[in-house]
PDB file of C-alpha atoms and ligand atoms in Angstrom:
ATOM      1  CA  MET A  24     -60.618  -7.090  18.835  1.00 60.00           C
ATOM      2  CA  PRO A  25     -57.272  -8.881  19.518  1.00 67.00           C
ATOM      3  CA  ALA A  26     -57.398 -11.962  21.796  1.00 73.00           C
ATOM      4  CA  PRO A  27     -56.175 -11.171  25.331  1.00 83.00           C
ATOM      5  CA  TYR A  28     -52.571 -12.251  25.973  1.00 87.00           C
ATOM      6  CA  ARG A  29     -51.980 -15.151  28.344  1.00 88.00           C
ATOM      7  CA  ALA A  30     -51.096 -13.185  31.517  1.00 90.00           C
ATOM      8  CA  LYS A  31     -54.414 -11.331  31.359  1.00 93.00           C
ATOM      9  CA  THR A  32     -56.481 -14.483  31.855  1.00 93.00           C
ATOM     10  CA  ALA A  33     -54.028 -16.987  33.384  1.00 93.00           C
ATOM     11  CA  TYR A  34     -54.110 -15.826  37.003  1.00 95.00           C
ATOM     12  CA  ASP A  35     -57.205 -16.524  39.060  1.00 94.00           C
ATOM     13  CA  ASP A  36     -56.070 -18.465  42.114  1.00 95.00           C
ATOM     14  CA  GLY A  37     -54.119 -16.312  44.590  1.00 95.00           C
ATOM     15  CA  ALA A  38     -53.296 -19.164  46.968  1.00 94.00           C
ATOM     16  CA  ALA A  39     -51.884 -21.324  44.146  1.00 95.00           C
ATOM     17  CA  TYR A  40     -49.865 -18.358  42.840  1.00 94.00           C
ATOM     18  CA  ASP A  41     -48.350 -17.679  46.276  1.00 93.00           C
ATOM     19  CA  ALA A  42     -47.534 -21.358  46.800  1.00 92.00           C
ATOM     20  CA  HIS A  43     -45.695 -21.327  43.446  1.00 90.00           C
ATOM     21  CA  ARG A  44     -43.821 -18.097  44.183  1.00 86.00           C
ATOM     22  CA  HIS A  45     -42.568 -19.376  47.518  1.00 83.00           C
ATOM     23  CA  GLY A  46     -41.967 -22.913  46.340  1.00 85.00           C
ATOM     24  CA  SER A  47     -38.335 -22.759  45.195  1.00 88.00           C
ATOM     25  CA  PHE A  48     -35.057 -21.150  46.221  1.00 87.00           C
ATOM     26  CA  ARG A  49     -34.996 -19.210  42.932  1.00 84.00           C
ATOM     27  CA  HIS A  50     -38.446 -17.689  43.484  1.00 88.00           C
ATOM     28  CA  ARG A  51     -37.742 -16.855  47.120  1.00 90.00           C
ATOM     29  CA  LEU A  52     -34.485 -15.123  46.097  1.00 88.00           C
ATOM     30  CA  ILE A  53     -36.294 -13.070  43.443  1.00 89.00           C
ATOM     31  CA  ARG A  54     -39.009 -12.065  45.929  1.00 93.00           C
ATOM     32  CA  ARG A  55     -36.428 -11.052  48.561  1.00 93.00           C
ATOM     33  CA  LYS A  56     -34.538  -8.901  46.059  1.00 93.00           C
ATOM     34  CA  GLU A  57     -37.777  -7.333  44.785  1.00 94.00           C
ATOM     35  CA  ASP A  58     -38.879  -6.470  48.330  1.00 96.00           C
ATOM     36  CA  ALA A  59     -35.461  -4.982  49.193  1.00 96.00           C
ATOM     37  CA  ALA A  60     -35.313  -2.866  46.008  1.00 96.00           C
ATOM     38  CA  LEU A  61     -38.895  -1.633  46.492  1.00 97.00           C
ATOM     39  CA  ALA A  62     -38.201  -0.666  50.123  1.00 97.00           C
ATOM     40  CA  GLU A  63     -34.995   1.121  49.070  1.00 97.00           C
ATOM     41  CA  TYR A  64     -36.746   3.059  46.288  1.00 97.00           C
ATOM     42  CA  ILE A  65     -39.688   4.002  48.523  1.00 97.00           C
ATOM     43  CA  SER A  66     -37.458   5.296  51.283  1.00 97.00           C
ATOM     44  CA  HIS A  67     -35.436   7.235  48.663  1.00 96.00           C
ATOM     45  CA  LEU A  68     -38.682   8.821  47.400  1.00 97.00           C
ATOM     46  CA  GLY A  69     -40.065   9.365  50.933  1.00 94.00           C
ATOM     47  CA  ALA A  70     -42.823   7.060  52.229  1.00 88.00           C
ATOM     48  CA  ASP A  71     -44.514   9.726  54.399  1.00 89.00           C
ATOM     49  CA  ASN A  72     -47.768  10.810  52.770  1.00 91.00           C
ATOM     50  CA  MET A  73     -46.937   8.757  49.682  1.00 96.00           C
ATOM     51  CA  LEU A  74     -49.918   7.614  47.623  1.00 97.00           C
ATOM     52  CA  LEU A  75     -48.915   4.598  45.573  1.00 98.00           C
ATOM     53  CA  LEU A  76     -50.759   2.691  42.851  1.00 98.00           C
ATOM     54  CA  ASP A  77     -49.628  -0.910  42.392  1.00 98.00           C
ATOM     55  CA  VAL A  78     -50.731  -2.063  38.939  1.00 98.00           C
ATOM     56  CA  ALA A  79     -51.241  -5.847  38.471  1.00 98.00           C
ATOM     57  CA  CYS A  80     -50.864  -6.123  42.233  1.00 98.00           C
ATOM     58  CA  GLY A  81     -51.750  -9.829  42.251  1.00 98.00           C
ATOM     59  CA  THR A  82     -51.958 -11.090  45.828  1.00 97.00           C
ATOM     60  CA  GLY A  83     -50.495  -7.849  47.208  1.00 96.00           C
ATOM     61  CA  ASN A  84     -46.789  -8.376  47.744  1.00 96.00           C
ATOM     62  CA  ALA A  85     -45.734  -4.828  46.827  1.00 97.00           C
ATOM     63  CA  LEU A  86     -48.739  -3.429  48.741  1.00 96.00           C
ATOM     64  CA  ARG A  87     -47.520  -5.258  51.864  1.00 95.00           C
ATOM     65  CA  VAL A  88     -44.061  -3.663  51.574  1.00 95.00           C
ATOM     66  CA  ALA A  89     -45.306  -0.155  50.716  1.00 95.00           C
ATOM     67  CA  CYS A  90     -48.048  -0.017  53.358  1.00 93.00           C
ATOM     68  CA  GLY A  91     -45.715  -1.540  55.944  1.00 92.00           C
ATOM     69  CA  MET A  92     -43.526   1.549  55.371  1.00 93.00           C
ATOM     70  CA  GLY A  93     -46.438   3.937  55.924  1.00 92.00           C
ATOM     71  CA  ALA A  94     -47.560   4.621  52.346  1.00 94.00           C
ATOM     72  CA  ALA A  95     -51.243   4.637  51.417  1.00 94.00           C
ATOM     73  CA  ALA A  96     -51.909   2.475  48.387  1.00 96.00           C
ATOM     74  CA  ILE A  97     -54.379   1.313  45.783  1.00 97.00           C
ATOM     75  CA  GLY A  98     -53.914  -2.149  44.286  1.00 97.00           C
ATOM     76  CA  LEU A  99     -55.329  -2.781  40.810  1.00 98.00           C
ATOM     77  CA  ASP A 100     -55.557  -6.127  39.046  1.00 98.00           C
ATOM     78  CA  VAL A 101     -57.623  -7.593  36.244  1.00 98.00           C
ATOM     79  CA  SER A 102     -58.188 -10.765  38.321  1.00 98.00           C
ATOM     80  CA  LEU A 103     -60.639 -10.757  41.220  1.00 97.00           C
ATOM     81  CA  GLY A 104     -59.302 -14.197  42.215  1.00 97.00           C
ATOM     82  CA  MET A 105     -55.846 -12.668  42.841  1.00 97.00           C
ATOM     83  CA  LEU A 106     -57.256  -9.609  44.661  1.00 97.00           C
ATOM     84  CA  ARG A 107     -59.143 -11.840  47.119  1.00 96.00           C
ATOM     85  CA  SER A 108     -55.799 -12.880  48.648  1.00 95.00           C
ATOM     86  CA  VAL A 109     -54.624  -9.302  49.310  1.00 95.00           C
ATOM     87  CA  PRO A 110     -56.199  -8.683  52.772  1.00 92.00           C
ATOM     88  CA  GLU A 111     -54.492 -11.713  54.279  1.00 90.00           C
ATOM     89  CA  LYS A 112     -51.133 -10.831  52.670  1.00 89.00           C
ATOM     90  CA  VAL A 113     -51.206  -7.174  53.715  1.00 88.00           C
ATOM     91  CA  GLY A 114     -52.323  -7.966  57.276  1.00 83.00           C
ATOM     92  CA  ASP A 115     -52.143  -5.082  59.755  1.00 70.00           C
ATOM     93  CA  ALA A 116     -51.372  -2.522  57.042  1.00 65.00           C
ATOM     94  CA  GLU A 117     -54.746  -3.331  55.378  1.00 65.00           C
ATOM     95  CA  ARG A 118     -56.340  -0.086  56.542  1.00 72.00           C
ATOM     96  CA  GLY A 119     -54.063   1.845  54.158  1.00 78.00           C
ATOM     97  CA  VAL A 120     -55.102  -0.180  51.089  1.00 92.00           C
ATOM     98  CA  ALA A 121     -57.964   0.039  48.591  1.00 94.00           C
ATOM     99  CA  LEU A 122     -58.461  -2.497  45.789  1.00 96.00           C
ATOM    100  CA  VAL A 123     -59.784  -2.039  42.267  1.00 97.00           C
ATOM    101  CA  VAL A 124     -60.526  -4.530  39.498  1.00 98.00           C
ATOM    102  CA  GLY A 125     -59.207  -2.900  36.341  1.00 98.00           C
ATOM    103  CA  ASP A 126     -57.018  -3.084  33.269  1.00 98.00           C
ATOM    104  CA  ALA A 127     -53.456  -1.756  33.121  1.00 98.00           C
ATOM    105  CA  GLU A 128     -54.063  -0.741  29.510  1.00 97.00           C
ATOM    106  CA  HIS A 129     -56.757   1.760  30.588  1.00 98.00           C
ATOM    107  CA  LEU A 130     -56.116   2.828  34.169  1.00 98.00           C
ATOM    108  CA  PRO A 131     -59.277   4.373  35.666  1.00 98.00           C
ATOM    109  CA  PHE A 132     -57.411   7.280  37.294  1.00 98.00           C
ATOM    110  CA  ALA A 133     -56.673  10.903  36.462  1.00 98.00           C
ATOM    111  CA  ASP A 134     -53.313  12.113  35.152  1.00 98.00           C
ATOM    112  CA  ALA A 135     -50.649  12.420  37.888  1.00 98.00           C
ATOM    113  CA  ALA A 136     -53.057  11.063  40.534  1.00 98.00           C
ATOM    114  CA  PHE A 137     -50.284   9.173  42.415  1.00 98.00           C
ATOM    115  CA  ASP A 138     -46.838   9.988  43.804  1.00 98.00           C
ATOM    116  CA  CYS A 139     -45.586   6.613  42.647  1.00 98.00           C
ATOM    117  CA  VAL A 140     -46.938   3.863  40.367  1.00 98.00           C
ATOM    118  CA  SER A 141     -45.473   0.362  40.524  1.00 98.00           C
ATOM    119  CA  ALA A 142     -45.855  -2.770  38.389  1.00 98.00           C
ATOM    120  CA  PHE A 143     -44.110  -5.968  39.470  1.00 97.00           C
ATOM    121  CA  ARG A 144     -43.904  -9.002  37.130  1.00 94.00           C
ATOM    122  CA  LEU A 145     -46.217  -7.467  34.548  1.00 96.00           C
ATOM    123  CA  ILE A 146     -44.126  -5.834  31.808  1.00 95.00           C
ATOM    124  CA  ALA A 147     -42.202  -8.984  30.853  1.00 90.00           C
ATOM    125  CA  HIS A 148     -45.511 -10.814  30.284  1.00 90.00           C
ATOM    126  CA  LEU A 149     -46.847  -8.292  27.768  1.00 92.00           C
ATOM    127  CA  PRO A 150     -46.720  -8.399  23.971  1.00 89.00           C
ATOM    128  CA  PRO A 151     -44.531  -5.502  22.698  1.00 85.00           C
ATOM    129  CA  GLN A 152     -47.378  -3.265  21.485  1.00 86.00           C
ATOM    130  CA  VAL A 153     -49.249  -3.680  24.809  1.00 93.00           C
ATOM    131  CA  CYS A 154     -46.012  -3.010  26.687  1.00 93.00           C
ATOM    132  CA  ASP A 155     -45.805   0.535  25.233  1.00 94.00           C
ATOM    133  CA  THR A 156     -49.478   1.201  26.073  1.00 96.00           C
ATOM    134  CA  VAL A 157     -49.078   0.023  29.666  1.00 97.00           C
ATOM    135  CA  MET A 158     -45.858   2.007  30.169  1.00 97.00           C
ATOM    136  CA  GLN A 159     -47.681   5.108  28.937  1.00 98.00           C
ATOM    137  CA  GLU A 160     -50.491   4.466  31.435  1.00 98.00           C
ATOM    138  CA  LEU A 161     -47.988   4.055  34.291  1.00 98.00           C
ATOM    139  CA  ALA A 162     -46.309   7.314  33.269  1.00 98.00           C
ATOM    140  CA  ARG A 163     -49.613   9.160  32.828  1.00 98.00           C
ATOM    141  CA  THR A 164     -50.963   8.333  36.282  1.00 98.00           C
ATOM    142  CA  THR A 165     -47.831   9.166  38.284  1.00 98.00           C
ATOM    143  CA  SER A 166     -46.712  12.669  39.173  1.00 98.00           C
ATOM    144  CA  ASP A 167     -43.129  11.533  39.743  1.00 97.00           C
ATOM    145  CA  ALA A 168     -41.932   7.923  40.012  1.00 98.00           C
ATOM    146  CA  VAL A 169     -42.533   4.539  38.394  1.00 98.00           C
ATOM    147  CA  ILE A 170     -41.112   1.337  39.880  1.00 98.00           C
ATOM    148  CA  LEU A 171     -41.275  -1.773  37.717  1.00 98.00           C
ATOM    149  CA  THR A 172     -39.651  -5.109  37.100  1.00 96.00           C
ATOM    150  CA  HIS A 173     -38.356  -5.946  33.648  1.00 93.00           C
ATOM    151  CA  ASN A 174     -36.345  -8.777  32.081  1.00 90.00           C
ATOM    152  CA  HIS A 175     -32.885  -7.970  30.716  1.00 88.00           C
ATOM    153  CA  SER A 176     -31.126 -10.048  28.096  1.00 81.00           C
ATOM    154  CA  VAL A 177     -27.442  -9.982  29.075  1.00 78.00           C
ATOM    155  CA  CYS A 178     -27.486 -13.027  31.349  1.00 78.00           C
ATOM    156  CA  LEU A 179     -27.200 -16.802  31.372  1.00 79.00           C
ATOM    157  CA  GLU A 180     -30.884 -17.455  32.023  1.00 81.00           C
ATOM    158  CA  TYR A 181     -31.910 -15.602  28.863  1.00 78.00           C
ATOM    159  CA  ALA A 182     -29.230 -17.364  26.762  1.00 78.00           C
ATOM    160  CA  VAL A 183     -30.536 -20.766  27.945  1.00 81.00           C
ATOM    161  CA  ARG A 184     -34.136 -19.724  27.293  1.00 79.00           C
ATOM    162  CA  ARG A 185     -33.244 -18.660  23.740  1.00 78.00           C
ATOM    163  CA  LEU A 186     -31.491 -21.973  23.175  1.00 80.00           C
ATOM    164  CA  LEU A 187     -34.453 -24.006  24.448  1.00 80.00           C
ATOM    165  CA  GLY A 188     -36.751 -21.778  22.362  1.00 75.00           C
ATOM    166  CA  LEU A 189     -35.127 -23.197  19.209  1.00 72.00           C
ATOM    167  CA  PHE A 190     -36.975 -26.452  19.956  1.00 73.00           C
ATOM    168  CA  LYS A 191     -40.364 -24.767  20.354  1.00 71.00           C
ATOM    169  CA  SER A 192     -42.894 -24.061  17.632  1.00 67.00           C
ATOM    170  CA  ARG A 193     -42.727 -20.618  16.004  1.00 65.00           C
ATOM    171  CA  SER A 194     -46.030 -19.527  17.631  1.00 59.00           C
ATOM    172  CA  ARG A 195     -44.900 -20.535  21.149  1.00 60.00           C
ATOM    173  CA  ARG A 196     -41.602 -18.725  20.563  1.00 58.00           C
ATOM    174  CA  LYS A 197     -43.503 -15.597  19.466  1.00 56.00           C
ATOM    175  CA  ALA A 198     -45.807 -15.795  22.507  1.00 53.00           C
ATOM    176  CA  ALA A 199     -42.878 -15.284  24.917  1.00 56.00           C
ATOM    177  CA  HIS A 200     -42.012 -11.604  25.167  1.00 60.00           C
ATOM    178  CA  PRO A 201     -38.233 -11.319  24.740  1.00 71.00           C
ATOM    179  CA  ALA A 202     -35.996  -9.774  27.360  1.00 83.00           C
ATOM    180  CA  VAL A 203     -34.420  -6.440  26.421  1.00 86.00           C
ATOM    181  CA  THR A 204     -31.019  -4.807  26.752  1.00 89.00           C
ATOM    182  CA  VAL A 205     -30.685  -1.919  29.168  1.00 91.00           C
ATOM    183  CA  GLY A 206     -30.489   0.386  26.126  1.00 92.00           C
ATOM    184  CA  GLN A 207     -33.808  -0.944  24.795  1.00 92.00           C
ATOM    185  CA  MET A 208     -35.325  -0.559  28.271  1.00 94.00           C
ATOM    186  CA  ARG A 209     -34.225   3.100  28.379  1.00 95.00           C
ATOM    187  CA  ALA A 210     -35.794   3.630  24.943  1.00 95.00           C
ATOM    188  CA  GLN A 211     -39.114   2.038  26.055  1.00 94.00           C
ATOM    189  CA  LEU A 212     -39.183   4.266  29.120  1.00 97.00           C
ATOM    190  CA  ARG A 213     -38.301   7.334  27.044  1.00 97.00           C
ATOM    191  CA  ARG A 214     -41.201   6.642  24.643  1.00 96.00           C
ATOM    192  CA  ALA A 215     -43.503   6.758  27.688  1.00 97.00           C
ATOM    193  CA  GLY A 216     -41.998  10.037  28.936  1.00 97.00           C
ATOM    194  CA  LEU A 217     -39.858   8.445  31.672  1.00 98.00           C
ATOM    195  CA  ARG A 218     -36.130   8.299  32.350  1.00 97.00           C
ATOM    196  CA  LEU A 219     -34.341   5.402  33.998  1.00 97.00           C
ATOM    197  CA  GLU A 220     -32.881   6.525  37.344  1.00 97.00           C
ATOM    198  CA  THR A 221     -31.738   3.309  39.060  1.00 95.00           C
ATOM    199  CA  LEU A 222     -31.620  -0.380  38.225  1.00 94.00           C
ATOM    200  CA  ARG A 223     -31.075  -3.374  40.542  1.00 93.00           C
ATOM    201  CA  PHE A 224     -30.377  -6.859  39.172  1.00 90.00           C
ATOM    202  CA  VAL A 225     -31.697  -9.872  41.071  1.00 86.00           C
ATOM    203  CA  ALA A 226     -28.507 -11.784  40.198  1.00 82.00           C
ATOM    204  CA  PRO A 227     -26.280 -10.032  37.624  1.00 81.00           C
ATOM    205  CA  LEU A 228     -25.162 -12.150  34.626  1.00 77.00           C
ATOM    206  CA  TRP A 229     -27.244 -15.079  35.866  1.00 81.00           C
ATOM    207  CA  GLN A 230     -30.916 -14.144  36.231  1.00 83.00           C
ATOM    208  CA  GLU A 231     -33.139 -12.070  33.937  1.00 88.00           C
ATOM    209  CA  GLU A 232     -35.187  -9.982  36.311  1.00 90.00           C
ATOM    210  CA  CYS A 233     -34.241  -6.446  37.279  1.00 93.00           C
ATOM    211  CA  ILE A 234     -36.046  -3.795  39.302  1.00 95.00           C
ATOM    212  CA  VAL A 235     -36.187  -0.303  37.839  1.00 97.00           C
ATOM    213  CA  LEU A 236     -36.821   3.113  39.325  1.00 98.00           C
ATOM    214  CA  ALA A 237     -37.848   5.578  36.599  1.00 98.00           C
ATOM    215  CA  ARG A 238     -38.851   9.226  36.972  1.00 98.00           C
ATOM    216  CA  LYS A 239     -41.039  11.463  34.898  1.00 95.00           C
ATOM    217  CA  ARG A 240     -39.019  13.452  32.401  1.00 83.00           C
ATOM    218  CA  PRO A 241     -39.193  17.187  33.082  1.00 76.00           C
TER     219      PRO A 241
HETATM  220  C1  SAM B   6     -47.048 -12.676  37.517  1.00 59.84           C
HETATM  221  S1  SAM B   6     -48.452 -11.960  38.297  1.00 59.84           S
HETATM  222  C2  SAM B   6     -47.664 -10.704  39.290  1.00 59.84           C
HETATM  223  C3  SAM B   6     -48.477 -10.319  40.503  1.00 59.84           C
HETATM  224  C4  SAM B   6     -47.783  -9.382  41.485  1.00 59.84           C
HETATM  225  N1  SAM B   6     -47.480  -8.091  40.884  1.00 59.84           N
HETATM  226  C5  SAM B   6     -46.538 -10.008  42.048  1.00 59.84           C
HETATM  227  O1  SAM B   6     -45.436  -9.467  41.877  1.00 59.84           O
HETATM  228  O2  SAM B   6     -46.662 -11.065  42.688  1.00 59.84           O
HETATM  229  C6  SAM B   6     -49.155 -11.007  36.989  1.00 59.84           C
HETATM  230  C7  SAM B   6     -50.409 -10.270  37.397  1.00 59.84           C
HETATM  231  O3  SAM B   6     -50.770  -9.371  36.358  1.00 59.84           O
HETATM  232  C8  SAM B   6     -52.176  -9.338  36.273  1.00 59.84           C
HETATM  233  N2  SAM B   6     -52.501  -8.784  34.953  1.00 59.84           N
HETATM  234  C9  SAM B   6     -52.180  -9.270  33.747  1.00 59.84           C
HETATM  235  N3  SAM B   6     -52.586  -8.439  32.773  1.00 59.84           N
HETATM  236  C10 SAM B   6     -53.184  -7.382  33.392  1.00 59.84           C
HETATM  237  C11 SAM B   6     -53.810  -6.184  32.945  1.00 59.84           C
HETATM  238  N4  SAM B   6     -53.898  -5.893  31.642  1.00 59.84           N
HETATM  239  N5  SAM B   6     -54.305  -5.331  33.851  1.00 59.84           N
HETATM  240  C12 SAM B   6     -54.218  -5.589  35.181  1.00 59.84           C
HETATM  241  N6  SAM B   6     -53.643  -6.707  35.676  1.00 59.84           N
HETATM  242  C13 SAM B   6     -53.125  -7.591  34.790  1.00 59.84           C
HETATM  243  C14 SAM B   6     -52.582 -10.786  36.490  1.00 59.84           C
HETATM  244  O4  SAM B   6     -53.941 -10.937  36.843  1.00 59.84           O
HETATM  245  C15 SAM B   6     -51.624 -11.176  37.619  1.00 59.84           C
HETATM  246  O5  SAM B   6     -52.173 -10.910  38.889  1.00 59.84           O
END
């Protein structure tokens, strides 16, 4: 059995994670752009009667946005420590949320059980072979849309990271999942039976993260 990758065991303290994610201008900018893109995609898809699954929901940021817009949602995460922070984060919208401890590699739901499946800040943490498995699970459990964040490689942040990586050991370099071009992203989605519909960059040519809306291929 392969050893679990770092992101699967590294997160257990929701309060510490939230303090980190709100602790710098860069992180606050990323979060603002993620929230705006998610809200835009959800209103494009239609929030009324939407049932959303947020995979690797962490402390519930995407759940807060989706349920605040009227969607009903299930949050799934491998870490109980992260899930414990969700009720406080989601606040008044809590009634529309259910939480499940589970693994993105084997989602405990039927095919096409949700209108939309999201995964924020998960894909870029996964080793390549796990990435394909998780994308297939996201595609399997949605009837229509997948919203996810990914890291793209045509930007300054990635160039600097590659440069700094030259000074790291080979194993530490291998442990970091590389960012991908938009073409490679399309190919990953296609292998899972999805097509890329829209892409928003957090900060084009500067920052790696982008937010993707993909749809099930007919
Ligand atoms: C960087 S955090 C992102 C949390 C949240 N989506 C957000 O945007 O704030 C990564 C999350 O992925 C979860 N995770 C990692 N591997 C997982 C897996 N195989 N199945 C479910 N959750 C996983 C971790 O427990 C952690 O909560």
